[in-house]
XYZ file of C-alpha atoms in Angstrom:
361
model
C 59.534 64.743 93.120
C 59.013 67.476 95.334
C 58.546 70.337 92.704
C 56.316 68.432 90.859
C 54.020 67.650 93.255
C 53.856 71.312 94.533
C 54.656 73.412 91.494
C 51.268 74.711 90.953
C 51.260 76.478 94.278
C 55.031 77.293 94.087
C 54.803 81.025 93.286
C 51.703 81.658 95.464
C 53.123 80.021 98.765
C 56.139 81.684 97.532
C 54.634 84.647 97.573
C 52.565 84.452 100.671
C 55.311 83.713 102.758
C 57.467 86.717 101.755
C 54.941 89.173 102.149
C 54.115 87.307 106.168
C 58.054 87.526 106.780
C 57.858 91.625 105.092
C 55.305 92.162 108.155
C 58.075 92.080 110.295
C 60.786 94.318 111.376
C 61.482 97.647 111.312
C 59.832 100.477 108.591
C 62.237 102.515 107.438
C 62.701 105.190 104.199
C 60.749 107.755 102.919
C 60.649 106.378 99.726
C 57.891 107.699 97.440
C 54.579 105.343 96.954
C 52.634 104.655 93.815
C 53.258 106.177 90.792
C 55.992 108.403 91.967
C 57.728 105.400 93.015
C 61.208 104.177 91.696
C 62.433 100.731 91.328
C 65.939 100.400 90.630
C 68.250 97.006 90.581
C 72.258 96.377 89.400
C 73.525 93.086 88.403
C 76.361 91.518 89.154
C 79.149 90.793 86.668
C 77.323 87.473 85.483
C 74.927 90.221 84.095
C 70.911 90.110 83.217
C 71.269 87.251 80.839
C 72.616 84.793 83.207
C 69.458 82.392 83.133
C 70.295 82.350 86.724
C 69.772 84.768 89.828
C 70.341 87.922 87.961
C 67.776 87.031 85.554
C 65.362 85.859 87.709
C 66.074 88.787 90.003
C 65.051 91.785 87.221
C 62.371 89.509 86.031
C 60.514 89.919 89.506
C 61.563 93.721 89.453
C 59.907 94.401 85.969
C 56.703 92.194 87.182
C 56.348 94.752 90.456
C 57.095 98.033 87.674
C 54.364 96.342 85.205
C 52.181 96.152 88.528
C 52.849 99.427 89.997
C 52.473 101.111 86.603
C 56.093 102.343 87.025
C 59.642 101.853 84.761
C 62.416 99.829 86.579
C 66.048 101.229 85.770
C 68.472 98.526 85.631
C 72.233 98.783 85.144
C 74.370 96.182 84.361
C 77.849 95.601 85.861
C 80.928 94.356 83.667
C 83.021 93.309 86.861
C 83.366 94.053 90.923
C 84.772 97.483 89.880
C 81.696 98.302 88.169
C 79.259 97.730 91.862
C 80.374 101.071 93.761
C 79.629 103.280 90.804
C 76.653 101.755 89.142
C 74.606 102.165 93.098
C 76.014 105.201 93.254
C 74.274 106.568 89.823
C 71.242 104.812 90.664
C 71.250 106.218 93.842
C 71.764 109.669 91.717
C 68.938 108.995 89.341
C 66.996 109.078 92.434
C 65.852 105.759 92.664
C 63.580 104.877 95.871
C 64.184 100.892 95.998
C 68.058 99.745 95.077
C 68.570 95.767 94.490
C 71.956 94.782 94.489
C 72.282 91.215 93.440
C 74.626 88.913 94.797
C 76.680 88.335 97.604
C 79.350 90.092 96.552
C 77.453 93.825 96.967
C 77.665 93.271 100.465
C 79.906 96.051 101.290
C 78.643 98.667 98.357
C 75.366 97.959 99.633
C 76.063 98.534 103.450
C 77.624 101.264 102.641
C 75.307 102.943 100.357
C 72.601 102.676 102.886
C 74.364 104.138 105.500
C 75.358 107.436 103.221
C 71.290 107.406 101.645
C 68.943 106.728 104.450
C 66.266 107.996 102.875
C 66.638 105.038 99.874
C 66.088 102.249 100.372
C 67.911 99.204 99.703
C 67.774 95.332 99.272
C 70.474 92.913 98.717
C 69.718 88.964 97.082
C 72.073 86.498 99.251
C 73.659 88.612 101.595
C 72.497 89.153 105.174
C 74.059 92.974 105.383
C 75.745 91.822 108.940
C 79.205 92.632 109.245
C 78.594 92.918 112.509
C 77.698 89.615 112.892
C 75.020 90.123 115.855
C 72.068 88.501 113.764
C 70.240 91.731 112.446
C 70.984 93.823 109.000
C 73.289 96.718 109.982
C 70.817 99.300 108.473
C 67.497 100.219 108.834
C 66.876 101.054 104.982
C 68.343 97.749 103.846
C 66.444 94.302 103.624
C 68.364 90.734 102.889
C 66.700 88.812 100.865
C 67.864 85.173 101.757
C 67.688 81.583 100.462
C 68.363 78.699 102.658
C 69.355 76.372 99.678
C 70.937 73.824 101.174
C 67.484 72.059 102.219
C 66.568 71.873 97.995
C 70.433 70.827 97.005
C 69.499 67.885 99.577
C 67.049 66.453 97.587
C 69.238 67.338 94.277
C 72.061 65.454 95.686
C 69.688 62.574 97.025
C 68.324 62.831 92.848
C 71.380 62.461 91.364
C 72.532 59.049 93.487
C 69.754 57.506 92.666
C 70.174 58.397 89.019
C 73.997 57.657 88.872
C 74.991 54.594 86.905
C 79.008 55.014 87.778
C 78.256 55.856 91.546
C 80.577 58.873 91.679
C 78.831 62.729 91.435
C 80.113 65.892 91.368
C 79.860 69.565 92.596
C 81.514 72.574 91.556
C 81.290 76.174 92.598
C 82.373 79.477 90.852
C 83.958 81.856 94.132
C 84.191 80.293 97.753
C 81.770 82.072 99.056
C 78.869 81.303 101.321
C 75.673 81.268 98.556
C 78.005 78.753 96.370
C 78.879 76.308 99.381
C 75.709 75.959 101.020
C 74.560 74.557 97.683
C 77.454 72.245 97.742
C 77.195 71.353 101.581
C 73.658 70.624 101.127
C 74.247 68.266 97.975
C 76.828 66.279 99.459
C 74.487 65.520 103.105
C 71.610 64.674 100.116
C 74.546 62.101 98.445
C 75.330 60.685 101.303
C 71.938 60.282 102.796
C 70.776 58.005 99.836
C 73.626 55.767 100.384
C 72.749 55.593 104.081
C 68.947 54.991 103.403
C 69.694 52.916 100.297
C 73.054 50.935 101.567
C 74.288 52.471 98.710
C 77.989 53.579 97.760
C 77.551 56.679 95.972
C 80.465 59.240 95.916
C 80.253 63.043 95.487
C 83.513 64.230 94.292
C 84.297 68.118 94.299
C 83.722 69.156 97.616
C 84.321 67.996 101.082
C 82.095 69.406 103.737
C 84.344 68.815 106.552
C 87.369 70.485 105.338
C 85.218 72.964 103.046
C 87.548 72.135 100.003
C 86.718 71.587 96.703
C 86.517 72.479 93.316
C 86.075 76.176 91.962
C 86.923 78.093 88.917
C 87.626 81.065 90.531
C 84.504 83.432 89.149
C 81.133 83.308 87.796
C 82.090 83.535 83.910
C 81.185 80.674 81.526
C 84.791 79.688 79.743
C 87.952 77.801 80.113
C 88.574 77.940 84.092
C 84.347 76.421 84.474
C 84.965 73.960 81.815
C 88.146 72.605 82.689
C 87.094 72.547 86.766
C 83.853 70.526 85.021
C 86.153 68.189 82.904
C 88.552 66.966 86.511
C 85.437 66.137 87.731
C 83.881 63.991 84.858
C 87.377 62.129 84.754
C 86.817 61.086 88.402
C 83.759 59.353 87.014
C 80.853 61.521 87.993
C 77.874 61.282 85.876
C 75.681 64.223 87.189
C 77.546 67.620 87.722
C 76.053 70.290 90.047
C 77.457 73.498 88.573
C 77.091 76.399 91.562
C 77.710 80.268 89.776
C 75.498 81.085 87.109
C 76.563 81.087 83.832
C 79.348 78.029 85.055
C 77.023 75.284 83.746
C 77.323 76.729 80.253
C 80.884 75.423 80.260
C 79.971 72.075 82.490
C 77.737 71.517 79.341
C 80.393 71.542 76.942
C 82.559 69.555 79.088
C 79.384 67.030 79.591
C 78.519 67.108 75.629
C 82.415 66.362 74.640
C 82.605 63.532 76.665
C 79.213 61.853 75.500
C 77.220 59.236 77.447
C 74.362 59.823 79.800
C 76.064 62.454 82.095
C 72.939 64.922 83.516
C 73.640 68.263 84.612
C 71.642 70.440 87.556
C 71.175 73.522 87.515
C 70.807 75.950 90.252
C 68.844 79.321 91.403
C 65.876 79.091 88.427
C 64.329 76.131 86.762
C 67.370 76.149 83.775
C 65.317 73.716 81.520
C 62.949 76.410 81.125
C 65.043 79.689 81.486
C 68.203 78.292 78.602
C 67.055 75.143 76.049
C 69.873 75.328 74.782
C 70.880 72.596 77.745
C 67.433 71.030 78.427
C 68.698 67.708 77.289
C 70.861 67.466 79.702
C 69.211 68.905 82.687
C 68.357 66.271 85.630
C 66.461 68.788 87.310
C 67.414 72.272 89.273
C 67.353 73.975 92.269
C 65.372 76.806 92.379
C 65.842 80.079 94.370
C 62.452 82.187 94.618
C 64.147 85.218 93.660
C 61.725 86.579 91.265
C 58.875 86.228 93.408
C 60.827 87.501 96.736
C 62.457 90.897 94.380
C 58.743 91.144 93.170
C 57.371 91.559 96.967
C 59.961 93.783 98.402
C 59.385 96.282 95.604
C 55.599 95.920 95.823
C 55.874 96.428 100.023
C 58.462 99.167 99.289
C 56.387 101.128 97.024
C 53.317 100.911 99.751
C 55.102 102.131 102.332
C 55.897 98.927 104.077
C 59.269 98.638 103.677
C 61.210 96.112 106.980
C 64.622 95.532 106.944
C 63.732 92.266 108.778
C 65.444 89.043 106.312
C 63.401 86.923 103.829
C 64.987 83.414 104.108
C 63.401 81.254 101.491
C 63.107 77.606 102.670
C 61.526 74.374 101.827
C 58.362 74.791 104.401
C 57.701 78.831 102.427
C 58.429 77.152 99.488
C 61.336 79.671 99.338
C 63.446 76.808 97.736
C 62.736 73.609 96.114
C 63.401 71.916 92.923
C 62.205 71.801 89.457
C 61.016 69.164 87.528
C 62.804 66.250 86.087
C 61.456 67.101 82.319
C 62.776 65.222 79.983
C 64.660 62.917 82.113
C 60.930 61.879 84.177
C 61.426 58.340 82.192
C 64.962 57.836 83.598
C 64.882 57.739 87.240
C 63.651 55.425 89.514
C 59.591 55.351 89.537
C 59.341 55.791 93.265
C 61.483 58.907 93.403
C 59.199 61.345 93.285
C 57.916 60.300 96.432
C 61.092 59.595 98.244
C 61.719 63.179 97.605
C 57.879 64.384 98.610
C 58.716 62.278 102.285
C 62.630 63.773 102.208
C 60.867 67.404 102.091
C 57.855 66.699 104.648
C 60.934 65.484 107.065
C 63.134 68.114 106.539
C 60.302 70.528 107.195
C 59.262 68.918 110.606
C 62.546 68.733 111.543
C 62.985 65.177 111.126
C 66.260 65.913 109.182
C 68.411 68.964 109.935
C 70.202 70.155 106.904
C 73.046 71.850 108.275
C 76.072 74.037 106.955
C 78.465 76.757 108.219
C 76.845 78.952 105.448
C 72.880 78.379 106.243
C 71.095 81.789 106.250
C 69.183 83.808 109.465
């Protein structure tokens, strides 16, 4: 498997590749450096103890405080209504560096940049281009970007091979762009192991063509996630992909009341590690370098070399990829791993072009 091969160099090339992407693009701020320097970030409503994005997110803003010898302030929102006031006190606190995290900050963020342009400001899965002309709108505002479609590729290539009914299924909290592009990029990764395979494996839950599918209408673990989780295990799918945080808490329930060998994947950190509570059940994940990427714009901002230009995390930056297969190494097909190692090395070249409407830069 792809992670496996490469997970002791994960971080580092991780790393590395953010901080040759931060060398481009335009300075901007006059944000103090050093000691004097203030890190601030906001969740979204899934909150800090997501085991997801949000989590991973403050964990690389604490590591870049802890390095700078600094405090990060953090603020957690309760719901959307909660995003406009929450940058605005940080912004009052007089934090140097705001992270906003999610997609949905998109406008509070845009906007708070262009009434603070001497803060500075970065954003986890939004571009900051209303405008739609390819660059961030504002100079004092970096997107930090995640082309996950390339790792849910070689999730949804995983779970085919590992499905015993030959149906699988994907689910997403909102319709927006971060969610899909894990969904589009599962389904091309489903149907390329039947093509490769002659195989017959279905993926039920979304259709790429129509962009339909299945969503529980936010990013809270409860009824709405579980039920969505449950319509899609009655369909026959025996791996779930689970795309909004805290949603796979209730696709576990749904997978532990029906019984059986059903795997779930997680998405944005390695889940196994980040919530055992649900390491039986985990397949494998895909993981967004958003610890590592949060960790080097803080660390650039606080030297004074801030660039609004976009981090886009891929497979070849090892941006994306995905985790392990843990506990379920003995229960996939022995060749696998390397399947997936030649599926990533082709990708990279080119060889395969993992597309959606939603792919990132």
């Amino acid at each position: 498997m792809y992670a496996t091969k490469h997970t002791s160099r994960w971080v580092t090339a991780a790393t590395s590749a953010a901080a040759i992407l931060l060398a481009a693009g335009c300075s901007s701020g006059t944000a103090s450096q050093g000691e004097d320097f203030s890190p601030c970030i906001v969740s979204d409503a899934a909150g800090f103890d997501d085991h997801s994005f949000n989590e991973s997110a403050l964990r690389g803003i604490t590591a870049a405080a802890d390095e700078l010898g600094v405090v990060a302030s953090q603020v957690e929102s309760g719901n959307e209504n909660d995003f406009q006031p929450n940058v605005d006190a940080q912004v009052a606190e007089g934090c140097d560096l705001v992270v906003t995290v999610g997609y949905l900050f998109a406008d509070v963020t845009g906007a708070a940049a262009v009434a603070n342009p001497d803060v500075q400001f970065a954003i986890v899965d939004d571009a900051l281009d209303a405008d739609g002309d390819g660059r961030p709108d504002v100079e004092n505002g970096k997107p930090i970007l995640f082309d996950t479609a390339q790792a849910a590729f070689l999730a949804g290539y995983t779970a085919a091979a590992y499905s015993k009914s030959g149906v699988v299924g994907t689910l997403g909290g909102g319709q927006i762009p971060p969610v899909t592009l894990f969904m589009d990029g599962f389904v091309d990764g489903v149907d390329h192991y039947d093509e490769v395979n002659g195989a017959d494996v279905r993926a039920v839950g979304w259709d790429k063509e129509s962009q339909t599918g299945v969503f529980t209408g936010g990013f809270e673990a409860g009824v709405e996630a579980k039920t969505a989780a449950q319509s899609l295990l009655d369909q026959g799918a025996d791996v779930l992909l689970p795309v909004g945080g805290p949603i796979y808490q209730s696709a576990a329930e749904a997978i532990r009341d029906k019984g059986g060998d059903t795997a779930l994947i997680g998405v944005d950190a390695d889940v196994y590690e980040t919530d055992p509570s649900v390491a039986d059940l985990l397949l494998t994940s895909v993981v967004k370098g958003v610890d590592e990427a949060v960790r080097d714009v803080t660390v650039s901002a606080a030297s004074g070399e801030f660039r609004n230009a976009p981090y886009v995390g891929t497979l070849e930056n090892d941006g994306v990829g995905i985790a392990p297969f843990h506990d379920f190494a003995g229960k996939v097909p022995a060749d696998l791993q390397q399947q997936l190692d030649d599926l990533a090395a082709q990708i990279i070249a080119g060889e395969i072009e993992v597309t959606s409407q939603s792919t990132p830069g």
